[in-house]
């Protein structure tokens, strides 16, 4: 197992700057954000130009990672592959293929995305649509020796009523998507707030957990008494504000990282545990964000065998 970090938390930094900082801070790998450009969400970062990626870009990227002694664990392009707007859906499909092509050029084994959801249709219709959409993408990736990995994020902010916007949030849905040839970028924070013990999900699915994200979550039981499990109705213009929980960097929330890492080791996980920093307390400018990443490193580094 190696300790990495997702670059999306530093959208204004260059990949070279991130790599230099990460290596100095003791991280071993980068999960590189490859959105086509910064967008409506803070974590949409463009750290590699995968849509225009040729031999020169590949050589420069490999030299950069070699210079800093870092591995490139995965690409991150977490978008809605079932978007209701057909034009937007095709844009996402095209860029995902660009990411897969660039991954092949660099020998990156995984490209991360979301199943997503058409929020205008019921779940059953979405599952049927995914069964039409994903086999072609999985085949495209497989021909290039790349696996598509899906994070089990609920993405409730994508749905107008705050319901799940990414149909990959529970083990029931994992089993369905594994049949489509997809793999899991496992994140315990999302499981925790929806009432699933993340530790208990490792053993049954470890053969499909090929990459993992380290993000924590802080729960406020008193606030949940007011809003209920489904969160605020009046979100004040922020669709991601549930009112009774928030993401934290590892060590500052409810996830038991000693148990998580121990169970991953017990069941043979040998991939990258990649810190995904979305902590509002340690957000803001680069200095504040890197302080949060340092907290995460201090929490996790003693648990990972060197």
PDB file of C-alpha atoms in Angstrom:
ATOM      1  CA  UNK A   1       0.000   0.000   0.000  1.00  0.00           C
ATOM      2  CA  UNK A   2       1.199   3.519  -0.739  1.00  0.00           C
ATOM      3  CA  UNK A   3      -0.057   6.869   0.528  1.00  0.00           C
ATOM      4  CA  UNK A   4      -1.131   9.335  -2.141  1.00  0.00           C
ATOM      5  CA  UNK A   5      -3.251  12.434  -2.597  1.00  0.00           C
ATOM      6  CA  UNK A   6      -5.781  13.700  -5.123  1.00  0.00           C
ATOM      7  CA  UNK A   7      -4.578  16.898  -6.790  1.00  0.00           C
ATOM      8  CA  UNK A   8      -8.073  18.396  -7.209  1.00  0.00           C
ATOM      9  CA  UNK A   9      -7.903  20.308  -3.915  1.00  0.00           C
ATOM     10  CA  UNK A  10      -5.287  22.634  -5.449  1.00  0.00           C
ATOM     11  CA  UNK A  11      -6.897  23.655  -8.771  1.00  0.00           C
ATOM     12  CA  UNK A  12      -4.819  26.830  -9.120  1.00  0.00           C
ATOM     13  CA  UNK A  13      -1.460  25.072  -8.669  1.00  0.00           C
ATOM     14  CA  UNK A  14       0.471  23.499 -11.524  1.00  0.00           C
ATOM     15  CA  UNK A  15       1.117  19.777 -11.443  1.00  0.00           C
ATOM     16  CA  UNK A  16       4.840  20.451 -11.099  1.00  0.00           C
ATOM     17  CA  UNK A  17       4.241  22.577  -7.997  1.00  0.00           C
ATOM     18  CA  UNK A  18       1.906  19.982  -6.491  1.00  0.00           C
ATOM     19  CA  UNK A  19       4.348  17.160  -7.179  1.00  0.00           C
ATOM     20  CA  UNK A  20       7.209  19.061  -5.555  1.00  0.00           C
ATOM     21  CA  UNK A  21       5.160  19.850  -2.478  1.00  0.00           C
ATOM     22  CA  UNK A  22       3.724  16.324  -2.187  1.00  0.00           C
ATOM     23  CA  UNK A  23       7.124  14.646  -2.408  1.00  0.00           C
ATOM     24  CA  UNK A  24       8.546  16.975   0.235  1.00  0.00           C
ATOM     25  CA  UNK A  25       5.539  16.339   2.489  1.00  0.00           C
ATOM     26  CA  UNK A  26       6.045  12.580   2.320  1.00  0.00           C
ATOM     27  CA  UNK A  27       3.356  11.516  -0.117  1.00  0.00           C
ATOM     28  CA  UNK A  28       4.227   8.696  -2.489  1.00  0.00           C
ATOM     29  CA  UNK A  29       1.667   8.997  -5.295  1.00  0.00           C
ATOM     30  CA  UNK A  30      -0.652  11.448  -7.001  1.00  0.00           C
ATOM     31  CA  UNK A  31      -4.182  10.840  -8.212  1.00  0.00           C
ATOM     32  CA  UNK A  32      -4.253  13.504 -10.911  1.00  0.00           C
ATOM     33  CA  UNK A  33      -7.341  15.591 -11.678  1.00  0.00           C
ATOM     34  CA  UNK A  34      -7.949  15.782 -15.433  1.00  0.00           C
ATOM     35  CA  UNK A  35     -11.105  17.848 -15.902  1.00  0.00           C
ATOM     36  CA  UNK A  36     -10.976  19.921 -19.099  1.00  0.00           C
ATOM     37  CA  UNK A  37     -10.888  23.078 -16.996  1.00  0.00           C
ATOM     38  CA  UNK A  38     -11.969  24.524 -13.689  1.00  0.00           C
ATOM     39  CA  UNK A  39     -15.748  24.565 -13.497  1.00  0.00           C
ATOM     40  CA  UNK A  40     -18.638  25.021 -11.142  1.00  0.00           C
ATOM     41  CA  UNK A  41     -17.285  22.769  -8.402  1.00  0.00           C
ATOM     42  CA  UNK A  42     -14.146  23.586  -6.450  1.00  0.00           C
ATOM     43  CA  UNK A  43     -12.560  20.224  -7.181  1.00  0.00           C
ATOM     44  CA  UNK A  44     -12.780  20.472 -10.978  1.00  0.00           C
ATOM     45  CA  UNK A  45      -9.089  20.864 -11.766  1.00  0.00           C
ATOM     46  CA  UNK A  46      -7.162  20.510 -15.010  1.00  0.00           C
ATOM     47  CA  UNK A  47      -3.705  19.257 -14.091  1.00  0.00           C
ATOM     48  CA  UNK A  48      -2.996  17.406 -17.347  1.00  0.00           C
ATOM     49  CA  UNK A  49      -4.256  18.337 -20.844  1.00  0.00           C
ATOM     50  CA  UNK A  50      -5.591  14.884 -21.651  1.00  0.00           C
ATOM     51  CA  UNK A  51      -7.715  16.134 -24.557  1.00  0.00           C
ATOM     52  CA  UNK A  52      -4.528  17.137 -26.392  1.00  0.00           C
ATOM     53  CA  UNK A  53      -2.025  14.616 -25.117  1.00  0.00           C
ATOM     54  CA  UNK A  54       0.779  13.496 -27.391  1.00  0.00           C
ATOM     55  CA  UNK A  55       4.255  11.966 -27.060  1.00  0.00           C
ATOM     56  CA  UNK A  56       5.804  15.245 -25.888  1.00  0.00           C
ATOM     57  CA  UNK A  57       3.268  15.643 -23.067  1.00  0.00           C
ATOM     58  CA  UNK A  58       3.737  11.999 -22.098  1.00  0.00           C
ATOM     59  CA  UNK A  59       7.525  12.339 -21.926  1.00  0.00           C
ATOM     60  CA  UNK A  60       7.299  15.555 -19.898  1.00  0.00           C
ATOM     61  CA  UNK A  61       4.833  14.014 -17.448  1.00  0.00           C
ATOM     62  CA  UNK A  62       6.906  10.863 -16.943  1.00  0.00           C
ATOM     63  CA  UNK A  63      10.014  13.005 -16.398  1.00  0.00           C
ATOM     64  CA  UNK A  64       8.156  15.139 -13.840  1.00  0.00           C
ATOM     65  CA  UNK A  65       7.070  12.140 -11.777  1.00  0.00           C
ATOM     66  CA  UNK A  66      10.512  10.578 -12.040  1.00  0.00           C
ATOM     67  CA  UNK A  67      12.119  13.826 -10.851  1.00  0.00           C
ATOM     68  CA  UNK A  68       9.992  13.871  -7.717  1.00  0.00           C
ATOM     69  CA  UNK A  69      10.041  10.110  -7.118  1.00  0.00           C
ATOM     70  CA  UNK A  70       6.252   9.842  -7.236  1.00  0.00           C
ATOM     71  CA  UNK A  71       3.872   7.265  -8.687  1.00  0.00           C
ATOM     72  CA  UNK A  72       0.856   8.288 -10.771  1.00  0.00           C
ATOM     73  CA  UNK A  73      -1.867   6.149  -9.230  1.00  0.00           C
ATOM     74  CA  UNK A  74      -4.953   7.190 -11.230  1.00  0.00           C
ATOM     75  CA  UNK A  75      -6.667   9.914 -13.220  1.00  0.00           C
ATOM     76  CA  UNK A  76      -9.696  11.648 -11.710  1.00  0.00           C
ATOM     77  CA  UNK A  77     -12.551  12.815 -13.928  1.00  0.00           C
ATOM     78  CA  UNK A  78     -15.644  12.494 -11.748  1.00  0.00           C
ATOM     79  CA  UNK A  79     -18.572  13.483 -13.939  1.00  0.00           C
ATOM     80  CA  UNK A  80     -22.141  12.365 -14.624  1.00  0.00           C
ATOM     81  CA  UNK A  81     -22.057   9.720 -17.352  1.00  0.00           C
ATOM     82  CA  UNK A  82     -25.887   9.559 -17.345  1.00  0.00           C
ATOM     83  CA  UNK A  83     -26.433  13.314 -17.618  1.00  0.00           C
ATOM     84  CA  UNK A  84     -29.957  14.106 -18.884  1.00  0.00           C
ATOM     85  CA  UNK A  85     -28.683  16.606 -21.470  1.00  0.00           C
ATOM     86  CA  UNK A  86     -27.480  14.496 -24.425  1.00  0.00           C
ATOM     87  CA  UNK A  87     -25.014  17.161 -25.544  1.00  0.00           C
ATOM     88  CA  UNK A  88     -23.430  17.391 -22.103  1.00  0.00           C
ATOM     89  CA  UNK A  89     -23.402  13.603 -21.780  1.00  0.00           C
ATOM     90  CA  UNK A  90     -21.502  13.270 -25.056  1.00  0.00           C
ATOM     91  CA  UNK A  91     -18.977  15.886 -23.915  1.00  0.00           C
ATOM     92  CA  UNK A  92     -18.372  13.848 -20.753  1.00  0.00           C
ATOM     93  CA  UNK A  93     -18.092  10.591 -22.708  1.00  0.00           C
ATOM     94  CA  UNK A  94     -15.586  12.131 -25.114  1.00  0.00           C
ATOM     95  CA  UNK A  95     -13.403  13.577 -22.361  1.00  0.00           C
ATOM     96  CA  UNK A  96     -13.476  10.314 -20.424  1.00  0.00           C
ATOM     97  CA  UNK A  97     -12.089   8.602 -23.515  1.00  0.00           C
ATOM     98  CA  UNK A  98      -9.373  11.251 -23.762  1.00  0.00           C
ATOM     99  CA  UNK A  99      -8.445  10.472 -20.160  1.00  0.00           C
ATOM    100  CA  UNK A 100      -8.301   6.764 -20.951  1.00  0.00           C
ATOM    101  CA  UNK A 101      -6.058   7.416 -23.966  1.00  0.00           C
ATOM    102  CA  UNK A 102      -3.686   9.543 -21.866  1.00  0.00           C
ATOM    103  CA  UNK A 103      -3.670   6.886 -19.146  1.00  0.00           C
ATOM    104  CA  UNK A 104      -2.597   4.325 -21.708  1.00  0.00           C
ATOM    105  CA  UNK A 105       0.227   6.607 -22.874  1.00  0.00           C
ATOM    106  CA  UNK A 106       1.532   6.968 -19.309  1.00  0.00           C
ATOM    107  CA  UNK A 107       0.874   3.446 -18.075  1.00  0.00           C
ATOM    108  CA  UNK A 108      -1.704   4.691 -15.563  1.00  0.00           C
ATOM    109  CA  UNK A 109      -3.882   1.726 -14.583  1.00  0.00           C
ATOM    110  CA  UNK A 110      -7.080   3.513 -13.509  1.00  0.00           C
ATOM    111  CA  UNK A 111      -9.358   6.333 -14.623  1.00  0.00           C
ATOM    112  CA  UNK A 112     -11.942   7.432 -12.068  1.00  0.00           C
ATOM    113  CA  UNK A 113     -15.436   8.682 -12.830  1.00  0.00           C
ATOM    114  CA  UNK A 114     -19.047   8.427 -11.618  1.00  0.00           C
ATOM    115  CA  UNK A 115     -21.901   6.313 -12.871  1.00  0.00           C
ATOM    116  CA  UNK A 116     -24.047   9.388 -12.324  1.00  0.00           C
ATOM    117  CA  UNK A 117     -27.793   9.656 -12.828  1.00  0.00           C
ATOM    118  CA  UNK A 118     -30.436  11.247 -15.030  1.00  0.00           C
ATOM    119  CA  UNK A 119     -32.317  12.988 -12.204  1.00  0.00           C
ATOM    120  CA  UNK A 120     -35.442  13.359 -14.370  1.00  0.00           C
ATOM    121  CA  UNK A 121     -35.974   9.580 -14.406  1.00  0.00           C
ATOM    122  CA  UNK A 122     -36.482   6.884 -11.746  1.00  0.00           C
ATOM    123  CA  UNK A 123     -33.657   4.674 -10.566  1.00  0.00           C
ATOM    124  CA  UNK A 124     -34.800   1.609 -12.538  1.00  0.00           C
ATOM    125  CA  UNK A 125     -34.635   3.541 -15.809  1.00  0.00           C
ATOM    126  CA  UNK A 126     -31.167   4.821 -14.917  1.00  0.00           C
ATOM    127  CA  UNK A 127     -29.877   1.334 -14.209  1.00  0.00           C
ATOM    128  CA  UNK A 128     -31.127   0.166 -17.582  1.00  0.00           C
ATOM    129  CA  UNK A 129     -29.514   3.166 -19.278  1.00  0.00           C
ATOM    130  CA  UNK A 130     -26.185   2.536 -17.534  1.00  0.00           C
ATOM    131  CA  UNK A 131     -26.297  -1.044 -18.787  1.00  0.00           C
ATOM    132  CA  UNK A 132     -26.479   0.423 -22.286  1.00  0.00           C
ATOM    133  CA  UNK A 133     -23.848   3.153 -21.812  1.00  0.00           C
ATOM    134  CA  UNK A 134     -21.020   1.553 -19.839  1.00  0.00           C
ATOM    135  CA  UNK A 135     -20.114  -1.666 -21.680  1.00  0.00           C
ATOM    136  CA  UNK A 136     -18.730   0.325 -24.610  1.00  0.00           C
ATOM    137  CA  UNK A 137     -16.660   2.504 -22.275  1.00  0.00           C
ATOM    138  CA  UNK A 138     -15.389  -0.495 -20.320  1.00  0.00           C
ATOM    139  CA  UNK A 139     -14.395  -2.204 -23.567  1.00  0.00           C
ATOM    140  CA  UNK A 140     -12.652   0.954 -24.800  1.00  0.00           C
ATOM    141  CA  UNK A 141     -10.654   1.139 -21.561  1.00  0.00           C
ATOM    142  CA  UNK A 142      -9.884  -2.573 -21.503  1.00  0.00           C
ATOM    143  CA  UNK A 143      -8.440  -2.456 -25.001  1.00  0.00           C
ATOM    144  CA  UNK A 144      -5.961   0.099 -23.612  1.00  0.00           C
ATOM    145  CA  UNK A 145      -5.160  -1.887 -20.450  1.00  0.00           C
ATOM    146  CA  UNK A 146      -7.013   0.637 -18.267  1.00  0.00           C
ATOM    147  CA  UNK A 147      -9.728  -0.008 -15.682  1.00  0.00           C
ATOM    148  CA  UNK A 148     -12.579   2.432 -15.029  1.00  0.00           C
ATOM    149  CA  UNK A 149     -13.016   3.002 -11.298  1.00  0.00           C
ATOM    150  CA  UNK A 150     -16.081   4.562  -9.701  1.00  0.00           C
ATOM    151  CA  UNK A 151     -16.121   6.411  -6.391  1.00  0.00           C
ATOM    152  CA  UNK A 152     -19.023   5.517  -4.101  1.00  0.00           C
ATOM    153  CA  UNK A 153     -19.948   9.165  -3.552  1.00  0.00           C
ATOM    154  CA  UNK A 154     -23.677   9.849  -3.167  1.00  0.00           C
ATOM    155  CA  UNK A 155     -23.470  13.129  -5.137  1.00  0.00           C
ATOM    156  CA  UNK A 156     -26.698  14.324  -3.554  1.00  0.00           C
ATOM    157  CA  UNK A 157     -26.085  17.861  -4.848  1.00  0.00           C
ATOM    158  CA  UNK A 158     -26.736  16.686  -8.403  1.00  0.00           C
ATOM    159  CA  UNK A 159     -30.348  15.842  -7.596  1.00  0.00           C
ATOM    160  CA  UNK A 160     -32.829  18.734  -7.214  1.00  0.00           C
ATOM    161  CA  UNK A 161     -34.272  17.160  -4.045  1.00  0.00           C
ATOM    162  CA  UNK A 162     -30.957  15.981  -2.588  1.00  0.00           C
ATOM    163  CA  UNK A 163     -31.419  12.298  -3.404  1.00  0.00           C
ATOM    164  CA  UNK A 164     -28.512  10.186  -4.691  1.00  0.00           C
ATOM    165  CA  UNK A 165     -27.087  11.554  -7.930  1.00  0.00           C
ATOM    166  CA  UNK A 166     -24.520   8.788  -8.423  1.00  0.00           C
ATOM    167  CA  UNK A 167     -25.874   5.238  -8.511  1.00  0.00           C
ATOM    168  CA  UNK A 168     -22.839   3.648  -6.879  1.00  0.00           C
ATOM    169  CA  UNK A 169     -23.291   4.555  -3.235  1.00  0.00           C
ATOM    170  CA  UNK A 170     -24.099   1.166  -1.657  1.00  0.00           C
ATOM    171  CA  UNK A 171     -22.833  -2.424  -1.816  1.00  0.00           C
ATOM    172  CA  UNK A 172     -26.078  -3.411  -3.536  1.00  0.00           C
ATOM    173  CA  UNK A 173     -25.218  -1.051  -6.390  1.00  0.00           C
ATOM    174  CA  UNK A 174     -21.544  -2.043  -6.381  1.00  0.00           C
ATOM    175  CA  UNK A 175     -22.525  -5.622  -7.162  1.00  0.00           C
ATOM    176  CA  UNK A 176     -24.619  -4.358 -10.077  1.00  0.00           C
ATOM    177  CA  UNK A 177     -21.845  -2.151 -11.477  1.00  0.00           C
ATOM    178  CA  UNK A 178     -19.195  -4.845 -11.084  1.00  0.00           C
ATOM    179  CA  UNK A 179     -21.252  -6.887 -13.543  1.00  0.00           C
ATOM    180  CA  UNK A 180     -20.727  -4.034 -16.014  1.00  0.00           C
ATOM    181  CA  UNK A 181     -16.948  -4.367 -15.674  1.00  0.00           C
ATOM    182  CA  UNK A 182     -16.444  -1.375 -13.371  1.00  0.00           C
ATOM    183  CA  UNK A 183     -14.158  -1.264 -10.336  1.00  0.00           C
ATOM    184  CA  UNK A 184     -14.319   0.684  -7.080  1.00  0.00           C
ATOM    185  CA  UNK A 185     -12.420   3.726  -5.842  1.00  0.00           C
ATOM    186  CA  UNK A 186     -13.544   3.019  -2.290  1.00  0.00           C
ATOM    187  CA  UNK A 187     -14.204   5.976   0.041  1.00  0.00           C
ATOM    188  CA  UNK A 188     -15.297   5.352   3.650  1.00  0.00           C
ATOM    189  CA  UNK A 189     -16.617   8.870   4.303  1.00  0.00           C
ATOM    190  CA  UNK A 190     -19.716   8.446   2.140  1.00  0.00           C
ATOM    191  CA  UNK A 191     -20.529   5.078   3.646  1.00  0.00           C
ATOM    192  CA  UNK A 192     -20.299   6.511   7.157  1.00  0.00           C
ATOM    193  CA  UNK A 193     -22.876   9.254   6.755  1.00  0.00           C
ATOM    194  CA  UNK A 194     -25.415   6.975   5.020  1.00  0.00           C
ATOM    195  CA  UNK A 195     -25.229   4.533   7.927  1.00  0.00           C
ATOM    196  CA  UNK A 196     -22.970   1.794   6.517  1.00  0.00           C
ATOM    197  CA  UNK A 197     -19.927   0.647   8.491  1.00  0.00           C
ATOM    198  CA  UNK A 198     -17.117   1.081   5.952  1.00  0.00           C
ATOM    199  CA  UNK A 199     -14.878  -1.492   7.609  1.00  0.00           C
ATOM    200  CA  UNK A 200     -17.473  -4.211   7.040  1.00  0.00           C
ATOM    201  CA  UNK A 201     -17.530  -3.499   3.284  1.00  0.00           C
ATOM    202  CA  UNK A 202     -13.842  -4.260   2.721  1.00  0.00           C
ATOM    203  CA  UNK A 203     -13.673  -8.051   2.986  1.00  0.00           C
ATOM    204  CA  UNK A 204     -16.603  -8.858   0.653  1.00  0.00           C
ATOM    205  CA  UNK A 205     -15.452  -6.500  -2.112  1.00  0.00           C
ATOM    206  CA  UNK A 206     -11.672  -6.209  -1.787  1.00  0.00           C
ATOM    207  CA  UNK A 207     -11.115  -7.923  -5.135  1.00  0.00           C
ATOM    208  CA  UNK A 208     -12.845  -4.937  -6.780  1.00  0.00           C
ATOM    209  CA  UNK A 209     -11.352  -2.242  -4.515  1.00  0.00           C
ATOM    210  CA  UNK A 210      -8.324  -1.396  -6.650  1.00  0.00           C
ATOM    211  CA  UNK A 211      -7.870   2.188  -5.419  1.00  0.00           C
ATOM    212  CA  UNK A 212      -9.086   3.891  -2.235  1.00  0.00           C
ATOM    213  CA  UNK A 213      -9.675   7.469  -1.161  1.00  0.00           C
ATOM    214  CA  UNK A 214      -8.968   8.766   2.309  1.00  0.00           C
ATOM    215  CA  UNK A 215     -11.618  11.283   3.285  1.00  0.00           C
ATOM    216  CA  UNK A 216     -13.212  11.680   6.693  1.00  0.00           C
ATOM    217  CA  UNK A 217     -16.656  12.889   7.740  1.00  0.00           C
ATOM    218  CA  UNK A 218     -17.916  14.694  10.828  1.00  0.00           C
ATOM    219  CA  UNK A 219     -21.494  13.962  11.917  1.00  0.00           C
ATOM    220  CA  UNK A 220     -23.653  16.310  13.999  1.00  0.00           C
ATOM    221  CA  UNK A 221     -26.330  14.212  15.715  1.00  0.00           C
ATOM    222  CA  UNK A 222     -28.069  17.265  17.199  1.00  0.00           C
ATOM    223  CA  UNK A 223     -28.470  18.881  13.775  1.00  0.00           C
ATOM    224  CA  UNK A 224     -29.794  15.626  12.363  1.00  0.00           C
ATOM    225  CA  UNK A 225     -32.557  15.803  14.989  1.00  0.00           C
ATOM    226  CA  UNK A 226     -33.717  18.994  13.249  1.00  0.00           C
ATOM    227  CA  UNK A 227     -33.198  18.138   9.582  1.00  0.00           C
ATOM    228  CA  UNK A 228     -33.474  14.357   9.474  1.00  0.00           C
ATOM    229  CA  UNK A 229     -31.304  12.021   7.450  1.00  0.00           C
ATOM    230  CA  UNK A 230     -32.113  13.726   4.122  1.00  0.00           C
ATOM    231  CA  UNK A 231     -30.773  17.066   5.355  1.00  0.00           C
ATOM    232  CA  UNK A 232     -31.872  20.643   4.933  1.00  0.00           C
ATOM    233  CA  UNK A 233     -34.750  21.633   2.703  1.00  0.00           C
ATOM    234  CA  UNK A 234     -33.556  25.231   2.512  1.00  0.00           C
ATOM    235  CA  UNK A 235     -29.915  24.893   1.515  1.00  0.00           C
ATOM    236  CA  UNK A 236     -29.359  28.608   1.025  1.00  0.00           C
ATOM    237  CA  UNK A 237     -28.238  28.175  -2.563  1.00  0.00           C
ATOM    238  CA  UNK A 238     -25.671  25.497  -1.767  1.00  0.00           C
ATOM    239  CA  UNK A 239     -26.973  22.089  -2.974  1.00  0.00           C
ATOM    240  CA  UNK A 240     -24.211  20.298  -1.051  1.00  0.00           C
ATOM    241  CA  UNK A 241     -25.156  21.656   2.386  1.00  0.00           C
ATOM    242  CA  UNK A 242     -26.951  18.806   4.155  1.00  0.00           C
ATOM    243  CA  UNK A 243     -26.810  20.598   7.486  1.00  0.00           C
ATOM    244  CA  UNK A 244     -25.811  17.688   9.724  1.00  0.00           C
ATOM    245  CA  UNK A 245     -22.499  16.422   8.346  1.00  0.00           C
ATOM    246  CA  UNK A 246     -19.430  17.734   6.580  1.00  0.00           C
ATOM    247  CA  UNK A 247     -16.262  16.288   5.091  1.00  0.00           C
ATOM    248  CA  UNK A 248     -13.019  16.458   7.074  1.00  0.00           C
ATOM    249  CA  UNK A 249      -9.422  15.448   6.433  1.00  0.00           C
ATOM    250  CA  UNK A 250      -8.479  12.047   7.923  1.00  0.00           C
ATOM    251  CA  UNK A 251      -8.188  12.204  11.686  1.00  0.00           C
ATOM    252  CA  UNK A 252     -10.761  14.943  12.249  1.00  0.00           C
ATOM    253  CA  UNK A 253     -13.958  12.961  11.745  1.00  0.00           C
ATOM    254  CA  UNK A 254     -15.693   9.720  12.651  1.00  0.00           C
ATOM    255  CA  UNK A 255     -13.808   7.255  10.397  1.00  0.00           C
ATOM    256  CA  UNK A 256     -11.639   4.801  12.357  1.00  0.00           C
ATOM    257  CA  UNK A 257      -8.527   4.905  10.178  1.00  0.00           C
ATOM    258  CA  UNK A 258      -6.579   2.354  12.208  1.00  0.00           C
ATOM    259  CA  UNK A 259      -9.348  -0.214  11.602  1.00  0.00           C
ATOM    260  CA  UNK A 260      -9.733   0.780   7.948  1.00  0.00           C
ATOM    261  CA  UNK A 261      -6.056   0.438   7.087  1.00  0.00           C
ATOM    262  CA  UNK A 262      -5.676  -2.731   9.144  1.00  0.00           C
ATOM    263  CA  UNK A 263      -8.627  -4.362   7.390  1.00  0.00           C
ATOM    264  CA  UNK A 264      -7.313  -3.316   3.973  1.00  0.00           C
ATOM    265  CA  UNK A 265      -4.001  -4.976   4.811  1.00  0.00           C
ATOM    266  CA  UNK A 266      -5.731  -8.052   6.217  1.00  0.00           C
ATOM    267  CA  UNK A 267      -7.549  -8.670   2.962  1.00  0.00           C
ATOM    268  CA  UNK A 268      -4.637  -8.020   0.649  1.00  0.00           C
ATOM    269  CA  UNK A 269      -5.197  -4.489  -0.654  1.00  0.00           C
ATOM    270  CA  UNK A 270      -1.968  -3.339  -2.316  1.00  0.00           C
ATOM    271  CA  UNK A 271      -3.178  -0.197  -4.080  1.00  0.00           C
ATOM    272  CA  UNK A 272      -2.993   3.500  -3.266  1.00  0.00           C
ATOM    273  CA  UNK A 273      -4.788   5.146  -0.352  1.00  0.00           C
ATOM    274  CA  UNK A 274      -5.279   8.633  -1.772  1.00  0.00           C
ATOM    275  CA  UNK A 275      -6.188  11.610   0.416  1.00  0.00           C
ATOM    276  CA  UNK A 276      -9.165  13.518  -0.992  1.00  0.00           C
ATOM    277  CA  UNK A 277      -9.198  16.904   0.727  1.00  0.00           C
ATOM    278  CA  UNK A 278     -12.661  18.533   0.801  1.00  0.00           C
ATOM    279  CA  UNK A 279     -12.484  19.792   4.390  1.00  0.00           C
ATOM    280  CA  UNK A 280     -14.076  23.278   4.673  1.00  0.00           C
ATOM    281  CA  UNK A 281     -12.149  24.052   7.866  1.00  0.00           C
ATOM    282  CA  UNK A 282      -8.827  23.531   6.081  1.00  0.00           C
ATOM    283  CA  UNK A 283      -9.966  24.927   2.732  1.00  0.00           C
ATOM    284  CA  UNK A 284      -9.308  28.277   1.129  1.00  0.00           C
ATOM    285  CA  UNK A 285      -5.853  29.265  -0.053  1.00  0.00           C
ATOM    286  CA  UNK A 286      -2.937  26.982  -0.836  1.00  0.00           C
ATOM    287  CA  UNK A 287      -1.326  27.382   2.571  1.00  0.00           C
ATOM    288  CA  UNK A 288      -4.488  26.378   4.393  1.00  0.00           C
ATOM    289  CA  UNK A 289      -5.120  23.428   2.069  1.00  0.00           C
ATOM    290  CA  UNK A 290      -1.590  22.090   2.435  1.00  0.00           C
ATOM    291  CA  UNK A 291      -1.915  22.350   6.214  1.00  0.00           C
ATOM    292  CA  UNK A 292      -4.948  20.081   5.905  1.00  0.00           C
ATOM    293  CA  UNK A 293      -2.966  17.673   3.760  1.00  0.00           C
ATOM    294  CA  UNK A 294      -0.254  17.637   6.415  1.00  0.00           C
ATOM    295  CA  UNK A 295      -2.843  16.706   9.059  1.00  0.00           C
ATOM    296  CA  UNK A 296      -4.019  13.854   6.835  1.00  0.00           C
ATOM    297  CA  UNK A 297      -0.447  12.671   6.330  1.00  0.00           C
ATOM    298  CA  UNK A 298       0.279  12.696  10.083  1.00  0.00           C
ATOM    299  CA  UNK A 299      -2.860  10.629  10.650  1.00  0.00           C
ATOM    300  CA  UNK A 300      -2.256   7.999   7.977  1.00  0.00           C
ATOM    301  CA  UNK A 301       1.505   7.687   7.598  1.00  0.00           C
ATOM    302  CA  UNK A 302       2.052   5.758  10.873  1.00  0.00           C
ATOM    303  CA  UNK A 303      -0.566   3.195   9.788  1.00  0.00           C
ATOM    304  CA  UNK A 304       1.033   2.326   6.449  1.00  0.00           C
ATOM    305  CA  UNK A 305       3.968  -0.077   6.361  1.00  0.00           C
ATOM    306  CA  UNK A 306       7.013   1.622   4.830  1.00  0.00           C
TER     307      UNK A 306
END
